[in-house]
Amino acid sequence: MSVKSLRQTVQGLLPSLTPVRFVAEDGTRVARPSADYTEPPLEALLEAWRRMVLGRRFDTQATALTKQGRLAVYPSSRGQEACQIGAVLALRPDDWLFPTYRDSVALVTRGIDPVEVLTLLRGDWHCGYDPAVTRTAPQCTPLATQVLHATGMAESLRRKGEGGVAMALVGDGATSEGDFHEALNFAAVFRAPVVFFVQNNKYAISVPLARQTAAPALAYKGIGHGVRSEQVDGNDLVAVLAVLAAAVEHARAGHGPVLVEAHTYRMDAHTNADDATRYREDDEVEQWRSADPVDRLETYLRSRGALTDEDVAGLREEAEELAARVRAGMNADSVLDPLELFDHVYAEPTPQLREQRAQLAAELADTTQAQED
Amino acid sequence: MAKVTMAQALNTALRDALREDERVLVFGEDVGPLGGVFRITDGLTRDFGEQRCFDTPLAEAGIVGLAVGMAMGGFRPVVEMQFDAFAYPAFEQIASHVAKTRNRTRGRIGLPMVIRIPYAGGIGGVEHHCDSSEAYYAHTPGLKVATPATAEDAYWLLRDAVADPDPVVFLEPKKLYWSREDTDLQTREALPFGRAAIRRAGRDATLIAYGPSVPVALAAAEAAAADGIELEVVDLRTLVPFDDETVTESVRRTGRCVVVQEAQGFAGVGAEIAARVQERCFHSLAAPVLRVAGFDIPYPPPKLEHAHLPGVDRILDAVDRLQFADEPDTRHLVKGAVA
Ligand SMILES: Cc1ncc(C[n+]2csc(CCOP(=O)(O)OP(=O)(O)O)c2C)c(N)n1
């Protein structure tokens, strides 16, 4: 390779020096947005804003449900709405999404029933929706393992030749795991149509980014693997959508994988069980409050004359309806059949599982009998 | 009938599976043009093309994780881990995802895939090339575990594994790769997946073995026969599903049982089998169930593996101790790992 073409290749892989941004924190359009990306059309932004308001309401409702003991645990994504919603809106319904435990708002945005989204966290089953129908993998708890599954799925989609794309959502801490790097490497070698979307929310539970990596940005992790990379302001929905749409198109067109790092912030603790004051200062949280992705988009859309007070009030109402539906669904006691535990270990239960099923059935019958006596 | 080695039988099984079902894919480290370090995938890339049999980057978690995604995407991956101990980087993928995806998704997504692992010792390999890792996999609900002891079984168990709707960890006893037998792979005489085979009938005691230990158990039975002791040899063929029926039926008939495994004994598959036999055959037993296992040590260096591997003598010793049912010698109930 000549020095010139080498330089071109390297530059083609590298992210922009600062995160791509269209809308500043105060909701005004930045003077010179990146020339490499086009601003999504207004209808797309309006739809995204709708989803963000609904997503935020879902998130606060889920957090409230943990206080009432209805959810075993809930990892909030408050503050990350632009990322989660931008990711889903950049995909077609028949593309595949590989989310983590934190990405519940993305799943609601994908159109999955909110009660099914919460099945895992409520403790009813490990996944409440049908991954094949929703084209959404189960929310992944072991860190970064799903990034490889997304790569495998992307390779399947490539072989089928129907232009499908897979997207893996992953946190900043998880980029330190081996599976993340193996996935980047595999995807690059196979030119698999996969987008790796890192939501850098600055903490892995308590560990700050500086303790996680010495890289100038997580986006630079792509270049060593030959994966094109980009970084984006993760609280600017306009930029997230523009960058992810381009990344998805790149992958769909057969040009291989893309890594996108979004700079964002988790406003709440890691989960409701975590005490964030032990590892971060209130000042820092307050600073990020002024970068709020929902407010920012609303201000921007108002400035463009695309939103009225009436629209906003109307959507608030819709959000309250969603919250009420979630509450109603979660307040209904779930009907669970313990015998189902044996049904999904293998396609056909082994003789041992049949015996154990019969044993549990007898135990349950005894308990029922004892209760009746 | 033709003489075939287990390696050839496995190669033929992969070939036939690739030919009959275009969803089947073979991938891993060096499985392409080289044909795998044991040549099990020899010629597959040449005959089926790079799309069907291909080399991956060197990363075991990557290989298994990729296979998970591809199985979700409708393919039937058959992946090779180069050696037993090199599958450990993939263990998380295997335990957390391969084994659990059907369960997590409430039966909506199954993972029809096979993880082939050349395993166990007896070939003079250096460390990390001889581990008996079956207990890890057998202990993981959601995985099926097969280990052939004959060329015919190597062929049919692998065909069944590829066709299975669930993930199968397929453990290939390296030391048997080159053993030859007369068999016609095209006519099925092998038992179905999940059934144990009685390799030799006998009335005095049952030897239960699997994979690399089956030929050793058969040699012990041969030697015992010279002394007028008729040992029955059960080859489990699959550890999961476990064929309680065949095992129980045999031990009830013979009243005595020795479990033979090459793996270290403590918390091994043999302990599970001994417990099951005890639970199910207690009233038919004339002696305690004994285990003959490898010692509880990391796999030894090549020049010392003979000291570790259970051989005919160690099995015959155990059989001797079974004869004194009225006066069990409890000093060395387990020869090998558990003292
Ligand atoms: C393999 C693995 N190790 C440890 C954990 C426990 N754990 C859960 S979340 C988490 C932090 C993850 O941080 P990050 O990747 O930044 O994602 P975030 O939670 O911030 O979205 C840890 C250590 C885990 N789930 N999986």
XYZ file of C-alpha atoms and ligand atoms in Angstrom:
738
model
C 0.000 0.000 0.000
C 1.342 3.415 -0.887
C 1.704 5.952 1.899
C -1.038 7.994 0.312
C -3.570 5.207 0.175
C -2.540 4.065 3.642
C -3.253 7.545 4.944
C -6.615 7.491 3.243
C -7.470 4.117 4.738
C -6.497 5.249 8.216
C -8.442 8.467 7.896
C -11.439 6.562 6.609
C -11.473 4.517 9.797
C -10.850 7.278 12.314
C -13.611 9.125 14.138
C -13.949 12.884 13.912
C -11.775 14.655 16.477
C -14.730 15.933 18.465
C -18.100 14.250 18.796
C -20.464 14.987 15.932
C -23.100 17.466 17.050
C -25.973 19.302 15.378
C -27.763 20.888 18.317
C -26.007 22.625 21.175
C -26.955 22.184 24.822
C -29.182 25.252 24.725
C -31.169 23.828 21.857
C -29.734 26.051 19.136
C -28.264 24.601 15.989
C -24.473 24.581 16.121
C -22.738 26.939 13.728
C -20.922 24.328 11.698
C -22.290 20.798 12.027
C -20.203 18.020 10.512
C -20.291 18.107 6.737
C -20.145 14.306 6.650
C -23.669 13.884 7.950
C -27.036 15.206 6.900
C -29.637 16.357 9.343
C -32.612 13.977 9.420
C -35.906 15.344 8.098
C -38.182 17.200 10.460
C -40.841 14.450 10.608
C -38.169 12.003 11.768
C -37.105 14.408 14.510
C -40.679 14.975 15.622
C -41.259 11.251 15.792
C -38.038 10.861 17.768
C -39.112 13.559 20.207
C -42.455 11.791 20.736
C -40.618 8.563 21.459
C -38.249 10.338 23.834
C -41.029 11.812 25.925
C -42.787 8.444 26.052
C -39.514 6.663 26.784
C -38.691 8.977 29.648
C -42.118 8.480 31.136
C -41.726 4.733 30.853
C -38.369 4.982 32.602
C -39.676 7.041 35.535
C -42.643 4.697 35.848
C -40.385 1.654 35.963
C -38.192 3.318 38.582
C -41.305 4.035 40.652
C -42.351 0.394 40.366
C -39.115 -0.709 42.030
C -40.039 1.411 45.048
C -43.357 -0.413 45.240
C -41.584 -3.742 45.022
C -43.177 -4.586 41.682
C -39.830 -4.872 39.918
C -36.935 -6.807 41.360
C -34.512 -4.271 39.937
C -34.450 -1.595 37.260
C -31.409 -0.106 35.527
C -32.604 3.339 34.506
C -31.537 4.906 31.235
C -32.683 8.394 32.145
C -30.442 10.790 30.232
C -29.667 8.218 27.537
C -32.921 8.568 25.618
C -31.314 10.120 22.552
C -29.065 7.066 22.253
C -31.672 4.413 22.804
C -34.286 6.001 20.628
C -31.849 7.114 17.946
C -30.593 3.536 17.726
C -34.023 2.035 17.201
C -35.162 4.705 14.751
C -32.050 4.173 12.644
C -33.068 0.538 12.125
C -35.751 -0.981 9.976
C -38.236 -3.211 11.778
C -36.692 -6.288 10.144
C -33.139 -5.399 11.207
C -31.930 -7.032 14.417
C -31.234 -5.342 17.741
C -29.038 -6.862 20.480
C -29.690 -4.880 23.656
C -28.365 -4.998 27.225
C -30.193 -4.888 30.543
C -30.141 -1.073 30.425
C -31.864 -0.706 27.081
C -35.499 -1.058 28.115
C -36.420 2.285 26.592
C -35.010 1.108 23.256
C -37.247 -1.954 23.453
C -40.353 0.085 24.194
C -39.424 2.259 21.219
C -39.134 -0.886 19.090
C -42.813 -1.396 19.761
C -42.450 -4.224 22.255
C -45.217 -4.283 24.821
C -43.876 -2.471 27.944
C -45.100 -5.214 30.242
C -43.230 -7.780 28.141
C -40.147 -5.563 28.334
C -40.366 -5.633 32.129
C -40.959 -9.369 32.427
C -37.231 -9.968 32.997
C -36.863 -7.305 35.671
C -40.115 -8.227 37.339
C -38.716 -11.705 37.813
C -41.305 -13.657 35.838
C -39.031 -15.063 33.147
C -35.675 -14.226 31.575
C -37.227 -12.627 28.506
C -40.820 -11.606 28.040
C -41.055 -11.065 24.286
C -40.516 -13.244 21.252
C -37.067 -12.417 19.842
C -37.852 -13.941 16.448
C -41.004 -11.879 15.959
C -39.601 -8.628 17.350
C -36.153 -9.153 15.837
C -34.785 -8.178 19.194
C -32.486 -10.495 21.142
C -33.117 -11.031 24.857
C -31.662 -8.225 26.962
C -28.171 -9.407 27.728
C -26.820 -9.415 31.277
C -23.287 -10.834 30.850
C -21.296 -7.902 29.515
C -20.406 -7.742 25.818
C -21.344 -11.332 25.047
C -24.240 -10.175 22.862
C -21.880 -8.173 20.669
C -20.683 -11.474 19.218
C -24.231 -12.673 18.724
C -25.004 -9.507 16.793
C -21.965 -10.198 14.643
C -23.113 -13.761 14.008
C -26.579 -12.557 13.163
C -25.132 -9.893 10.860
C -23.107 -12.574 9.099
C -26.304 -14.609 8.673
C -28.073 -11.575 7.256
C -25.182 -10.916 4.880
C -25.358 -14.471 3.595
C -29.083 -14.187 3.017
C -28.404 -11.098 0.908
C -31.593 -9.265 1.839
C -29.810 -6.184 3.129
C -30.507 -6.793 6.810
C -28.370 -5.184 9.492
C -27.724 -6.027 13.152
C -26.986 -3.503 15.867
C -25.408 -4.246 19.236
C -25.878 -1.841 22.128
C -23.041 -1.904 24.626
C -21.822 0.156 27.578
C -18.453 1.833 28.087
C -17.352 -0.666 30.728
C -18.226 -3.583 28.489
C -15.785 -2.350 25.830
C -13.027 -3.700 28.059
C -14.329 -7.259 27.759
C -12.659 -9.643 25.344
C -15.906 -10.473 23.585
C -16.253 -6.862 22.458
C -12.878 -6.960 20.742
C -13.423 -10.403 19.295
C -16.678 -9.185 17.808
C -15.064 -6.117 16.202
C -12.326 -8.270 14.762
C -14.660 -10.966 13.436
C -17.042 -8.428 11.962
C -14.253 -6.601 10.166
C -12.778 -9.802 8.731
C -16.196 -11.028 7.558
C -17.393 -7.546 6.547
C -20.517 -8.301 8.515
C -23.272 -5.675 8.399
C -23.227 -4.821 12.079
C -23.211 -1.526 13.944
C -21.586 -1.482 17.362
C -23.178 1.311 19.328
C -21.360 2.208 22.548
C -23.368 4.235 25.022
C -20.566 5.813 26.987
C -22.464 6.969 30.042
C -19.158 7.570 31.885
C -19.498 4.893 34.574
C -19.481 1.131 34.790
C -21.403 0.814 38.041
C -18.936 2.923 40.075
C -15.865 2.818 37.877
C -15.301 6.035 35.906
C -14.203 6.038 32.294
C -10.635 7.075 33.175
C -10.267 3.808 35.120
C -11.760 1.849 32.274
C -9.571 2.969 29.417
C -6.637 5.166 28.544
C -7.843 5.587 24.969
C -8.594 9.162 23.829
C -12.107 7.995 23.073
C -13.707 4.549 22.907
C -14.359 5.192 19.234
C -10.632 4.735 18.589
C -10.978 1.062 19.469
C -12.240 0.463 15.985
C -9.086 1.306 14.087
C -6.947 -1.545 15.405
C -9.564 -3.926 14.104
C -10.054 -2.180 10.786
C -13.517 -1.016 11.776
C -14.715 2.405 10.712
C -15.517 4.481 13.774
C -17.270 7.620 14.822
C -18.087 9.544 17.970
C -21.191 11.537 18.543
C -22.804 13.738 21.163
C -25.082 11.162 22.734
C -27.466 13.742 24.149
C -28.115 15.299 20.757
C -30.775 13.171 19.137
C -30.292 14.912 15.804
C -26.633 13.953 15.701
C -27.200 10.427 17.032
C -29.847 9.761 14.424
C -27.749 11.260 11.621
C -24.632 9.286 12.548
C -26.408 6.005 13.207
C -28.471 6.273 10.045
C -25.235 6.715 8.089
C -23.608 3.814 9.962
C -26.553 1.530 9.264
C -26.506 2.526 5.593
C -22.765 1.858 5.406
C -23.301 -1.620 6.813
C -26.377 -2.255 4.688
C -24.500 -1.325 1.548
C -21.982 -4.074 2.266
C -19.095 -1.850 3.351
C -18.652 -3.668 6.652
C -19.149 -2.867 10.320
C -19.156 0.530 12.012
C -18.390 1.447 15.616
C -20.172 4.488 17.019
C -19.455 5.880 20.456
C -22.041 8.194 21.964
C -20.988 10.514 24.793
C -23.830 10.557 27.232
C -24.534 10.318 30.940
C -26.605 8.109 33.171
C -28.557 10.524 35.364
C -29.768 7.938 37.861
C -27.764 5.385 39.781
C -26.629 2.169 38.069
C -29.819 0.513 39.294
C -32.291 1.344 42.033
C -30.102 -0.771 44.325
C -27.011 1.399 43.796
C -25.875 4.497 45.699
C -24.311 6.801 43.128
C -23.285 9.425 45.696
C -20.453 7.122 46.727
C -18.637 7.571 43.449
C -19.721 10.812 41.797
C -20.270 14.415 42.796
C -23.650 16.129 42.649
C -22.032 18.967 40.699
C -21.213 16.607 37.892
C -24.763 15.294 37.733
C -26.115 18.841 37.785
C -23.881 19.822 34.906
C -25.265 17.043 32.801
C -28.789 18.064 33.656
C -28.339 21.106 31.438
C -27.410 18.748 28.587
C -30.701 16.865 28.878
C -31.520 15.209 25.547
C -35.306 15.522 25.790
C -35.331 19.222 26.678
C -32.708 19.921 24.076
C -34.674 18.415 21.243
C -37.868 20.097 22.380
C -36.212 23.520 22.418
C -34.733 22.880 19.005
C -38.026 21.760 17.494
C -39.850 24.736 18.994
C -37.214 27.055 17.557
C -37.936 25.566 14.180
C -41.623 26.188 14.678
C -42.363 22.482 14.571
C -43.830 22.172 18.073
C -46.595 24.063 19.833
C -47.617 24.090 23.476
C -50.621 22.096 22.414
C -48.464 19.352 20.877
C -46.457 19.182 24.050
C -49.513 19.004 26.277
C -51.075 16.374 24.020
C -48.018 14.187 24.220
C -47.803 14.582 27.995
C -51.275 13.118 28.159
C -50.286 10.226 25.953
C -47.281 9.617 28.176
C -49.520 9.486 31.245
C -51.700 6.928 29.499
C -48.639 4.823 28.771
C -47.582 5.054 32.419
C -51.069 4.040 33.540
C -50.976 1.050 31.198
C -47.603 -0.010 32.571
C -48.875 0.343 36.148
C -51.999 -1.639 35.402
C -50.000 -4.389 33.710
C -47.498 -4.579 36.522
C -50.048 -4.402 39.291
C -51.887 -7.387 37.914
C -50.430 -10.381 39.675
C -48.698 -12.601 37.171
C -49.859 -16.147 36.727
C -46.832 -18.399 36.597
C -46.737 -22.142 36.195
C -43.681 -23.597 37.939
C -43.974 -26.722 35.802
C -43.068 -24.610 32.779
C -39.551 -24.535 34.223
C -38.957 -27.938 32.678
C -40.396 -27.116 29.274
C -37.633 -25.016 27.759
C -34.401 -26.698 28.768
C -34.339 -28.866 25.632
C -36.711 -29.161 22.703
C -37.760 -32.505 24.224
C -37.321 -32.953 27.972
C -34.847 -35.663 28.977
C -36.162 -38.609 31.028
C -34.573 -36.993 34.081
C -36.421 -33.720 33.502
C -39.693 -35.618 33.111
C -39.091 -37.298 36.459
C -38.235 -34.009 38.118
C -41.293 -32.380 36.605
C -43.476 -35.124 38.056
C -41.785 -34.646 41.414
C -42.485 -30.915 41.441
C -46.049 -31.515 40.269
C -46.568 -33.838 43.241
C -45.027 -31.310 45.628
C -47.275 -28.584 44.273
C -50.340 -30.805 44.570
C -49.389 -31.560 48.187
C -49.058 -27.864 48.925
C -52.419 -27.114 47.360
C -53.959 -29.983 49.302
C -52.429 -28.723 52.548
C -53.779 -25.240 51.863
C -57.246 -26.620 51.225
C -57.247 -28.758 54.399
C -17.697 -53.201 4.942
C -14.584 -51.127 4.911
C -11.925 -50.271 7.468
C -12.465 -46.717 8.658
C -10.851 -44.649 11.359
C -12.846 -42.496 13.728
C -11.268 -39.454 12.080
C -12.535 -40.581 8.680
C -15.959 -41.311 10.107
C -16.184 -37.806 11.540
C -15.049 -36.309 8.262
C -17.682 -38.303 6.398
C -20.345 -37.219 8.873
C -19.504 -33.547 8.321
C -19.409 -34.084 4.575
C -22.806 -35.782 4.512
C -24.320 -33.140 6.792
C -22.967 -30.319 4.610
C -24.298 -32.038 1.500
C -27.756 -32.754 2.854
C -28.523 -29.462 4.582
C -27.292 -26.174 3.245
C -27.831 -24.504 6.601
C -24.934 -26.516 8.005
C -21.681 -24.557 8.293
C -18.298 -25.665 9.594
C -15.929 -23.101 11.069
C -13.147 -22.638 13.570
C -9.376 -22.330 13.749
C -7.477 -23.956 10.873
C -10.488 -25.986 9.772
C -10.357 -24.553 6.230
C -7.641 -25.492 3.717
C -5.547 -27.198 6.398
C -8.443 -29.423 7.370
C -7.992 -28.965 11.114
C -4.980 -29.997 13.152
C -6.430 -33.517 13.288
C -7.664 -33.341 9.677
C -11.254 -33.940 10.702
C -12.377 -31.221 8.290
C -10.005 -32.331 5.551
C -11.153 -31.337 2.082
C -14.388 -29.693 3.197
C -13.418 -26.221 2.008
C -12.213 -27.690 -1.272
C -15.443 -29.590 -1.818
C -18.047 -27.258 -0.351
C -16.416 -23.883 -0.739
C -15.335 -21.171 1.654
C -18.901 -20.198 2.384
C -19.579 -23.556 4.015
C -16.289 -24.405 5.738
C -14.039 -21.553 6.758
C -11.269 -20.364 9.026
C -12.062 -17.751 11.627
C -9.798 -15.408 13.530
C -8.184 -17.002 16.550
C -10.682 -16.458 19.333
C -12.735 -19.200 20.929
C -15.362 -17.009 22.561
C -15.635 -15.319 19.187
C -16.195 -18.590 17.386
C -18.867 -19.791 19.775
C -20.497 -16.358 20.089
C -20.591 -16.032 16.316
C -22.182 -19.473 16.140
C -24.870 -18.373 18.599
C -25.796 -15.431 16.380
C -25.697 -17.566 13.252
C -27.875 -20.237 14.817
C -30.324 -17.474 15.754
C -30.107 -16.410 12.135
C -31.195 -19.822 10.855
C -27.884 -21.612 10.258
C -26.616 -24.812 11.865
C -23.028 -24.134 12.846
C -20.644 -26.959 13.633
C -17.625 -25.325 15.235
C -14.307 -26.818 16.225
C -12.398 -25.937 19.367
C -8.836 -26.911 18.567
C -8.165 -28.703 21.873
C -10.098 -29.282 25.102
C -8.354 -26.694 27.267
C -8.571 -24.059 24.546
C -12.336 -24.115 24.756
C -12.179 -22.425 28.153
C -12.151 -18.879 26.755
C -15.499 -19.788 25.197
C -16.896 -21.197 28.390
C -18.897 -18.116 29.186
C -20.554 -18.170 25.795
C -21.261 -21.873 26.237
C -22.608 -21.698 29.786
C -24.438 -18.368 29.586
C -25.783 -18.422 26.060
C -25.415 -21.688 24.169
C -26.947 -23.595 27.069
C -29.559 -21.063 28.084
C -30.976 -19.410 25.002
C -33.897 -21.803 24.614
C -34.727 -21.362 28.265
C -34.274 -17.593 28.382
C -36.522 -17.134 25.397
C -39.168 -19.453 26.780
C -38.678 -21.911 23.966
C -38.918 -19.403 21.126
C -35.281 -19.568 20.063
C -33.396 -22.838 20.066
C -29.747 -23.067 19.122
C -29.109 -26.037 16.855
C -25.321 -26.065 16.910
C -22.477 -28.445 17.611
C -19.270 -27.621 19.442
C -16.704 -30.255 18.512
C -13.851 -30.645 20.978
C -10.944 -33.075 20.579
C -10.491 -34.100 24.211
C -8.775 -36.288 26.774
C -5.295 -37.756 26.724
C -3.282 -40.765 25.815
C -1.511 -39.203 22.863
C 1.549 -37.829 24.592
C 0.351 -34.265 24.275
C 1.788 -31.382 26.263
C -0.229 -29.526 28.862
C -3.565 -27.969 27.865
C -3.938 -30.562 25.101
C -5.316 -33.453 27.143
C -7.979 -32.199 29.536
C -11.079 -34.217 30.241
C -13.580 -31.389 30.462
C -16.823 -33.337 30.160
C -18.046 -32.632 33.691
C -18.178 -28.879 33.046
C -20.463 -29.392 30.096
C -22.526 -32.230 31.546
C -23.121 -30.081 34.620
C -24.618 -27.301 32.505
C -28.362 -27.719 31.902
C -29.335 -27.006 28.320
C -26.329 -28.683 26.736
C -26.279 -32.168 25.349
C -22.975 -33.981 25.602
C -21.890 -36.814 23.340
C -18.678 -38.762 23.232
C -18.185 -41.594 20.753
C -15.981 -44.608 21.318
C -16.286 -46.252 17.901
C -16.038 -45.035 14.325
C -19.614 -46.001 13.634
C -20.813 -44.002 16.621
C -18.563 -41.119 15.704
C -20.429 -40.947 12.418
C -23.968 -41.375 13.683
C -23.671 -39.427 16.910
C -22.281 -36.505 14.940
C -25.029 -36.754 12.330
C -27.611 -36.839 15.119
C -25.896 -33.942 16.886
C -26.020 -31.777 13.769
C -29.700 -32.620 13.252
C -30.572 -32.002 16.910
C -32.660 -28.928 17.711
C -30.473 -28.309 20.778
C -26.793 -27.480 21.185
C -24.474 -30.455 21.505
C -20.965 -30.463 22.946
C -19.310 -33.210 20.947
C -16.266 -34.613 22.701
C -13.936 -36.536 20.421
C -11.462 -38.804 22.221
C -8.220 -37.870 20.492
C -6.535 -41.149 21.188
C -9.271 -42.975 19.261
C -9.039 -40.812 16.131
C -6.816 -43.353 14.429
C -8.403 -46.560 15.676
C -9.810 -48.567 12.796
C -12.852 -50.726 12.557
C -14.861 -52.554 9.937
C -18.066 -50.697 9.409
C -20.423 -49.565 6.728
C -21.337 -46.005 7.670
C -24.168 -45.833 5.197
C -26.354 -48.437 6.868
C -27.388 -47.325 10.265
C -26.899 -49.836 13.009
C -26.018 -47.340 15.708
C -28.502 -46.691 18.496
C -30.399 -43.418 18.641
C -28.849 -40.374 20.332
C -29.314 -40.676 24.072
C -29.172 -44.472 24.256
C -26.260 -46.329 25.780
C -24.815 -49.382 24.036
C -23.952 -52.697 25.606
C -20.585 -53.366 23.983
C -20.077 -56.709 25.650
C -22.583 -58.816 27.532
C -21.649 -60.334 30.881
C -23.289 -61.618 34.054
C -20.824 -60.905 36.869
C -20.438 -57.123 36.945
C -21.159 -54.061 34.841
C -18.398 -51.753 33.699
C -19.778 -48.354 32.760
C -17.517 -46.326 30.496
C -17.625 -43.640 27.840
C -15.403 -42.136 25.178
C -11.707 -42.883 25.638
C -12.357 -45.348 28.465
C -14.514 -47.744 26.470
C -11.647 -49.630 24.792
C -9.879 -49.845 28.156
C -12.994 -51.301 29.774
C -13.345 -53.775 26.915
C -9.721 -54.859 27.289
C -10.308 -55.345 31.015
C -13.389 -57.458 30.269
C -11.352 -59.541 27.866
C -8.693 -60.114 30.497
C -11.272 -60.947 33.179
C -12.913 -63.471 30.881
C -9.665 -65.416 30.904
C -10.210 -65.832 34.660
C -13.807 -66.854 34.145
C -15.304 -63.494 35.161
C -17.854 -62.186 32.685
C -17.997 -58.404 32.688
C -20.703 -56.455 30.901
C -19.459 -53.253 29.287
C -21.870 -50.353 28.867
C -20.764 -47.500 26.598
C -22.812 -44.422 27.495
C -22.329 -42.692 24.103
C -24.059 -39.580 25.430
C -23.604 -38.190 28.932
C -26.598 -35.893 28.405
C -29.167 -37.268 27.881
C -28.147 -39.950 30.348
C -29.552 -43.408 29.713
C -30.592 -44.476 33.202
C -32.648 -47.278 31.750
C -29.858 -49.259 30.118
C -27.491 -48.654 33.019
C -30.018 -49.606 35.677
C -31.196 -52.650 33.824
C -27.646 -53.928 33.424
C -26.594 -53.359 37.040
C -29.777 -54.932 38.383
C -28.887 -57.998 36.379
C -25.217 -58.213 37.345
C -25.501 -56.788 40.876
C -22.083 -55.187 40.685
C -20.836 -52.037 39.065
C -17.600 -50.225 38.312
C -17.608 -46.822 36.640
C -14.546 -46.067 34.551
C -13.502 -42.596 33.497
C -10.272 -41.064 32.377
C -11.116 -37.684 33.914
C -10.056 -36.734 37.413
C -12.476 -38.412 39.795
C -13.550 -35.730 42.246
C -16.927 -34.217 41.348
C -16.749 -35.946 38.012
C -19.292 -37.631 35.789
C -18.401 -40.988 37.376
C -19.524 -39.692 40.778
C -22.875 -38.822 39.276
C -23.223 -42.249 37.702
C -22.232 -44.049 40.910
C -24.817 -42.063 42.849
C -27.547 -42.780 40.318
C -26.770 -46.487 40.274
C -26.749 -46.596 44.066
C -30.124 -44.831 44.207
C -31.766 -47.023 41.617
C -30.186 -50.434 42.142
C -29.558 -50.488 45.891
C -31.456 -53.692 46.504
C -29.764 -55.486 43.623
C -26.251 -54.484 44.594
C -23.979 -57.086 46.101
C -21.129 -54.618 46.514
C -20.633 -50.872 46.616
C -20.401 -49.115 43.276
C -16.742 -48.384 42.640
C -15.105 -45.768 40.504
C -11.896 -46.051 38.573
C -10.770 -42.595 37.555
C -7.805 -40.427 36.806
C -6.118 -38.826 39.806
C -7.159 -35.397 41.027
C -4.202 -33.689 39.429
C -3.777 -31.364 36.478
C -3.151 -33.502 33.421
C 0.386 -34.831 33.746
C 3.314 -34.259 31.405
C 3.504 -36.738 28.510
C 6.081 -39.022 30.064
C 3.958 -39.492 33.158
C 0.490 -39.780 31.692
C 0.681 -43.577 31.937
C 0.711 -43.198 35.727
C -2.477 -41.183 35.655
C -4.632 -42.891 33.070
C -6.781 -45.713 34.375
C -5.633 -48.904 32.679
C -6.741 -52.501 32.564
C -5.004 -53.377 35.844
C -6.689 -50.639 37.800
C -10.050 -51.787 36.494
C -9.326 -55.412 37.298
C -8.257 -54.425 40.801
C -11.612 -52.773 41.313
C -13.369 -55.814 39.934
C -11.443 -57.968 42.410
C -12.675 -55.863 45.256
C -16.249 -56.315 44.066
C -16.064 -60.036 44.665
C -15.990 -59.660 48.433
C -19.518 -58.479 48.789
C -19.954 -59.838 52.305
C -16.787 -58.244 53.514
C -16.312 -55.092 51.453
C -12.801 -53.787 51.479
C -13.504 -50.138 52.107
C -9.903 -49.053 52.346
C -9.650 -48.030 48.729
C -13.182 -47.649 47.484
C -12.048 -45.515 44.630
C -8.906 -46.244 42.774
C -7.580 -43.053 41.420
C -8.855 -39.661 42.323
C -10.725 -40.300 45.529
C -8.859 -42.144 48.259
C -19.264 -10.414 32.478
C -19.879 -9.517 33.512
N -19.137 -9.063 34.530
C -19.693 -8.295 35.482
C -21.021 -7.957 35.425
C -21.662 -7.113 36.531
N -22.017 -5.785 35.986
C -23.269 -5.503 35.590
S -23.381 -4.014 34.895
C -21.744 -3.684 35.127
C -21.173 -2.379 34.642
C -21.336 -2.226 33.169
O -20.977 -0.965 32.767
P -21.151 -0.449 31.291
O -20.680 -1.455 30.322
O -20.510 0.886 31.230
O -22.711 -0.331 31.075
P -23.776 0.550 31.855
O -24.275 -0.291 33.001
O -23.107 1.794 32.309
O -24.852 0.790 30.880
C -21.133 -4.742 35.763
C -19.707 -4.769 36.156
C -21.758 -8.447 34.332
N -23.048 -8.162 34.178
N -21.177 -9.220 33.395
